[in-house]
Amino acid sequence: MKKLLVMSMIACMAFSMTACGSKEEAPAQAPAEEGAEAPAEETPAPAEDGAEDAAAPASGDKTWIIAMDTVFRPFEFTDENGDFVGIDVDVMKAVAEDQGFNYEIQSLGWDAAVAAVQAGQADGLIAGASITDERKASGWIFSEGYYNATQTFVFPEGTDVSGLDDPFEYLKGKNVAVKNGTAGADFANSLKDEYGFTVTVFEDSPTMYQDVILGNSAACVEDTPIMADSIKVGNLALEIPEGMESDGAPYGFAIMNEANQELLDMFNAGLANIRENGTYDQIIAKYLGE
Ligand code: GLN
């Protein structure tokens, strides 16, 4: 466990300095023992719950390390009781119970979670990760999709683009906030030359939203269901305009290392079962009221 923390910390530093906030003092080449004293927040307390709550595995069974985002509601977020909850958290738990495997959640943030799986320090990723051809081509192996989502541009509340033929014209000469390494960032980057806007990259969703609310950026790009829920729950002064969405893609659980195919197979089998027995619908209803 300690070794794992160190390894994921190093991976995190190697791939994404800014995502690692408080870890910058930890020496990258620390021997395991020293490194093990690194900040405890690397593995948030709520993660323990997920592991304990998972189906009782035979002792000696492998504990799969599952990397997740930090704030991506309603798929993952910390609730008012300080518990790490969300659709991804509940789906993972239900699948693990169904399949009888043990797991531990590491809530690392989007690009740190991606980096942890790429570096082999986490076995799988569940973080509202869009299944894209580019990601598959770069070595990601996805489960069946478990939720469809588009990406959308998002404006400050009251932004009026009604006089424009094309709402994207509003962005000419302005800045758009995106989250590092996301499908939303790809969507913005694919349009910036055509519409003449610049792009600024943020490490997490809440900071990106704030940049728009504070007026530093004219818009941000976020997954549509995430933005809708975050506006509603956080009472954010933001709005989702019409007609500025990507084609979208399903979210999938993902691995990179083919040696973890067993985990992916269990995820797919468990997902099929929880769709069949109604658990999946209950989870969606619990968080989205759908
Ligand atoms: N669905 C988006 C993607 O896959 C964003 C994921 C996230 O920010 N957690 O890139």
XYZ file of C-alpha atoms and ligand atoms in Angstrom:
300
model
C 0.000 0.000 0.000
C 2.690 2.457 0.994
C 4.702 1.586 -2.011
C 1.692 2.148 -4.170
C 1.158 5.601 -2.784
C 4.709 6.517 -3.558
C 4.514 5.121 -7.021
C 1.310 6.935 -7.849
C 2.754 10.086 -6.410
C 5.756 9.810 -8.670
C 3.559 9.029 -11.631
C 1.429 11.989 -10.791
C 4.423 14.281 -10.631
C 5.861 12.961 -13.826
C 2.710 13.474 -15.843
C 1.126 16.472 -14.322
C 2.762 18.789 -11.872
C -0.155 21.108 -11.351
C -2.622 18.362 -10.586
C -0.550 17.290 -7.624
C -0.832 20.454 -5.560
C 0.515 19.631 -2.132
C 2.869 16.896 -3.268
C 5.481 19.168 -4.742
C 7.779 18.934 -1.723
C 8.028 15.170 -1.932
C 11.281 14.154 -3.583
C 10.593 12.405 -6.851
C 13.219 9.771 -6.151
C 12.468 9.235 -2.513
C 13.199 5.779 -1.185
C 9.997 3.959 -0.369
C 10.141 4.514 3.367
C 10.574 8.255 3.153
C 8.083 8.613 0.395
C 5.547 6.723 2.445
C 5.360 9.706 4.750
C 4.031 11.791 1.909
C 0.755 13.622 2.513
C -2.065 11.360 3.533
C -4.525 13.076 1.209
C -3.083 11.111 -1.692
C -5.630 8.470 -0.788
C -8.697 10.228 0.570
C -10.391 8.660 3.534
C -13.648 7.944 1.700
C -11.722 5.541 -0.507
C -11.492 3.134 2.391
C -15.264 2.917 2.505
C -15.483 1.810 -1.078
C -13.009 -0.945 -0.443
C -14.671 -2.137 2.734
C -18.112 -1.966 1.240
C -17.133 -4.034 -1.731
C -18.149 -7.653 -1.810
C -16.308 -9.738 0.724
C -13.502 -11.285 -1.275
C -11.653 -14.432 -0.379
C -8.628 -13.420 1.637
C -5.554 -12.996 -0.479
C -7.602 -11.821 -3.439
C -6.218 -8.965 -5.445
C -7.389 -5.466 -4.580
C -7.845 -3.587 -7.832
C -6.854 0.056 -7.696
C -9.428 2.257 -9.379
C -8.516 5.856 -10.209
C -11.186 8.535 -10.271
C -11.706 12.247 -10.731
C -12.206 14.460 -7.663
C -15.132 16.733 -8.545
C -17.282 15.692 -11.491
C -20.777 15.671 -10.100
C -22.994 13.723 -10.147
C -20.482 11.044 -11.199
C -18.039 11.714 -8.371
C -17.942 14.328 -5.654
C -17.726 14.700 -1.896
C -21.142 15.126 -0.315
C -22.115 17.289 2.668
C -21.153 14.461 5.037
C -17.661 14.327 3.585
C -18.331 11.037 1.798
C -17.009 10.465 -1.700
C -20.128 9.534 -3.679
C -21.618 9.598 -7.167
C -22.758 7.480 -10.089
C -19.227 6.210 -10.790
C -18.706 5.361 -7.120
C -21.998 3.464 -6.902
C -21.624 1.717 -10.252
C -18.147 0.537 -9.267
C -19.430 -0.701 -5.930
C -22.411 -2.498 -7.478
C -20.274 -4.123 -10.164
C -17.676 -5.248 -7.613
C -20.365 -6.706 -5.370
C -21.938 -8.479 -8.302
C -18.617 -9.916 -9.449
C -17.118 -10.442 -6.011
C -13.889 -8.528 -6.419
C -12.123 -6.220 -4.034
C -11.125 -2.715 -5.035
C -9.875 0.562 -3.690
C -10.769 3.990 -5.010
C -8.126 6.644 -5.498
C -9.729 10.013 -6.126
C -6.864 11.731 -7.911
C -8.395 14.234 -10.326
C -8.946 13.686 -14.036
C -5.495 13.960 -15.548
C -3.743 12.478 -12.522
C -6.134 9.517 -12.688
C -5.368 9.102 -16.378
C -1.636 9.330 -15.636
C -1.890 6.792 -12.809
C -3.432 4.213 -15.136
C -0.972 5.033 -17.910
C 1.892 4.537 -15.477
C 0.473 1.269 -14.179
C -0.052 2.629 -10.669
C -3.797 2.177 -10.923
C -5.513 -0.753 -12.630
C -8.588 0.975 -13.970
C -10.216 4.363 -14.503
C -13.823 5.295 -13.851
C -14.259 9.037 -14.103
C -16.903 9.827 -16.669
C -14.302 8.974 -19.290
C -15.637 9.391 -22.814
C -14.974 6.475 -25.137
C -13.211 7.984 -28.144
C -11.405 6.520 -31.120
C -8.346 8.646 -30.335
C -8.099 7.185 -26.847
C -8.555 3.646 -28.136
C -5.840 4.292 -30.718
C -3.509 5.455 -27.973
C -3.911 2.227 -26.029
C -6.951 2.682 -23.808
C -9.225 -0.322 -23.575
C -12.809 0.579 -22.677
C -15.719 -1.315 -21.225
C -19.192 -1.120 -22.681
C -20.573 2.377 -22.340
C -22.575 3.115 -19.208
C -23.833 6.665 -19.829
C -24.016 8.931 -22.889
C -22.782 12.489 -22.624
C -22.038 15.372 -24.952
C -19.657 18.233 -24.222
C -21.019 21.758 -24.356
C -19.807 25.331 -24.261
C -21.076 27.126 -21.173
C -21.638 30.873 -20.764
C -22.112 33.260 -17.880
C -25.801 33.520 -17.051
C -27.550 36.063 -19.269
C -25.114 35.913 -22.198
C -27.116 36.891 -25.288
C -26.068 35.317 -28.576
C -29.492 35.624 -30.177
C -28.358 38.170 -32.764
C -25.738 35.833 -34.172
C -26.229 33.377 -36.999
C -23.891 31.025 -35.248
C -23.479 31.149 -31.430
C -19.805 30.235 -31.765
C -19.190 33.642 -33.398
C -19.631 35.156 -29.950
C -16.273 33.663 -28.967
C -14.182 35.568 -31.525
C -11.228 37.194 -29.778
C -12.298 35.763 -26.405
C -10.928 33.056 -24.125
C -12.407 29.645 -23.380
C -11.568 27.654 -20.232
C -11.121 23.888 -20.542
C -10.086 21.011 -18.284
C -6.764 19.390 -19.057
C -6.878 16.325 -21.282
C -10.639 16.095 -21.559
C -12.973 15.523 -24.470
C -14.200 19.070 -23.791
C -10.679 20.412 -24.289
C -10.453 18.509 -27.575
C -13.799 19.946 -28.647
C -12.664 23.516 -27.896
C -9.321 23.001 -29.604
C -11.045 21.658 -32.709
C -12.997 24.927 -33.060
C -10.608 27.610 -31.847
C -8.982 28.412 -35.196
C -12.257 28.502 -37.076
C -13.849 30.862 -34.562
C -10.766 32.764 -33.432
C -10.770 32.147 -29.686
C -7.984 31.213 -27.290
C -8.015 28.306 -24.827
C -6.816 28.236 -21.219
C -6.333 24.911 -19.473
C -7.443 24.158 -15.898
C -6.840 21.117 -13.731
C -10.310 20.595 -12.332
C -13.899 21.408 -13.122
C -14.728 23.822 -10.238
C -11.711 26.043 -10.979
C -12.671 26.130 -14.640
C -16.240 27.185 -13.769
C -14.932 29.933 -11.504
C -12.832 31.394 -14.295
C -16.014 31.983 -16.279
C -18.031 33.220 -13.300
C -15.251 35.709 -12.482
C -15.254 36.915 -16.086
C -11.715 35.868 -16.942
C -12.943 33.480 -19.614
C -15.982 34.078 -21.821
C -16.955 30.418 -21.723
C -15.867 26.977 -20.591
C -16.445 23.545 -22.037
C -17.792 20.803 -19.809
C -19.735 17.563 -20.175
C -23.385 18.562 -20.453
C -24.856 16.438 -17.623
C -22.047 17.489 -15.301
C -22.590 21.162 -16.066
C -26.352 20.905 -15.656
C -26.047 19.239 -12.254
C -23.274 21.553 -11.054
C -25.261 24.679 -12.048
C -28.337 23.353 -10.267
C -26.686 22.160 -7.081
C -24.107 24.927 -6.823
C -26.509 27.638 -7.956
C -23.781 28.775 -10.355
C -24.281 31.910 -12.471
C -23.731 29.935 -15.656
C -25.975 28.713 -18.436
C -25.858 26.128 -21.169
C -26.641 27.684 -24.563
C -28.457 25.907 -27.381
C -26.513 24.363 -30.216
C -22.977 24.400 -28.838
C -22.611 20.705 -28.064
C -20.251 18.059 -29.364
C -21.510 14.827 -30.892
C -20.842 13.166 -27.566
C -19.852 9.630 -26.649
C -20.619 7.090 -23.944
C -18.648 6.985 -20.717
C -16.690 3.801 -20.184
C -14.611 2.148 -17.505
C -11.073 1.895 -18.874
C -7.827 0.025 -18.508
C -4.549 0.358 -20.376
C -2.639 -2.721 -19.377
C -3.858 -5.832 -21.195
C -2.920 -7.815 -18.107
C -5.975 -6.231 -16.469
C -8.364 -7.639 -19.060
C -9.860 -9.768 -16.272
C -10.936 -6.592 -14.492
C -12.477 -5.190 -17.663
C -14.329 -8.440 -18.285
C -15.687 -8.406 -14.725
C -16.769 -4.799 -15.170
C -18.657 -5.631 -18.365
C -20.291 -8.694 -16.828
C -21.229 -6.795 -13.675
C -22.553 -3.836 -15.656
C -24.781 -6.135 -17.703
C -26.084 -7.714 -14.499
C -26.800 -4.441 -12.707
C -28.564 -3.112 -15.796
C -30.616 -6.320 -15.820
C -31.527 -6.344 -12.132
C -32.452 -2.677 -11.883
C -29.530 -1.542 -9.739
C -28.140 0.647 -12.518
C -31.488 2.443 -12.941
C -31.683 2.982 -9.179
C -28.232 4.569 -9.168
C -29.131 6.906 -12.043
C -32.428 7.807 -10.366
C -30.673 8.456 -7.061
C -28.320 11.022 -8.587
C -30.212 12.355 -11.592
C -33.831 11.635 -10.820
C -34.145 10.086 -14.275
N -15.914 13.004 -20.309
C -14.750 13.844 -20.383
C -13.576 13.080 -20.929
O -13.611 11.905 -20.975
C -14.400 14.482 -19.057
C -14.033 13.518 -17.970
C -13.704 14.203 -16.658
O -13.434 15.414 -16.630
N -13.726 13.470 -15.566
O -12.598 13.646 -21.311
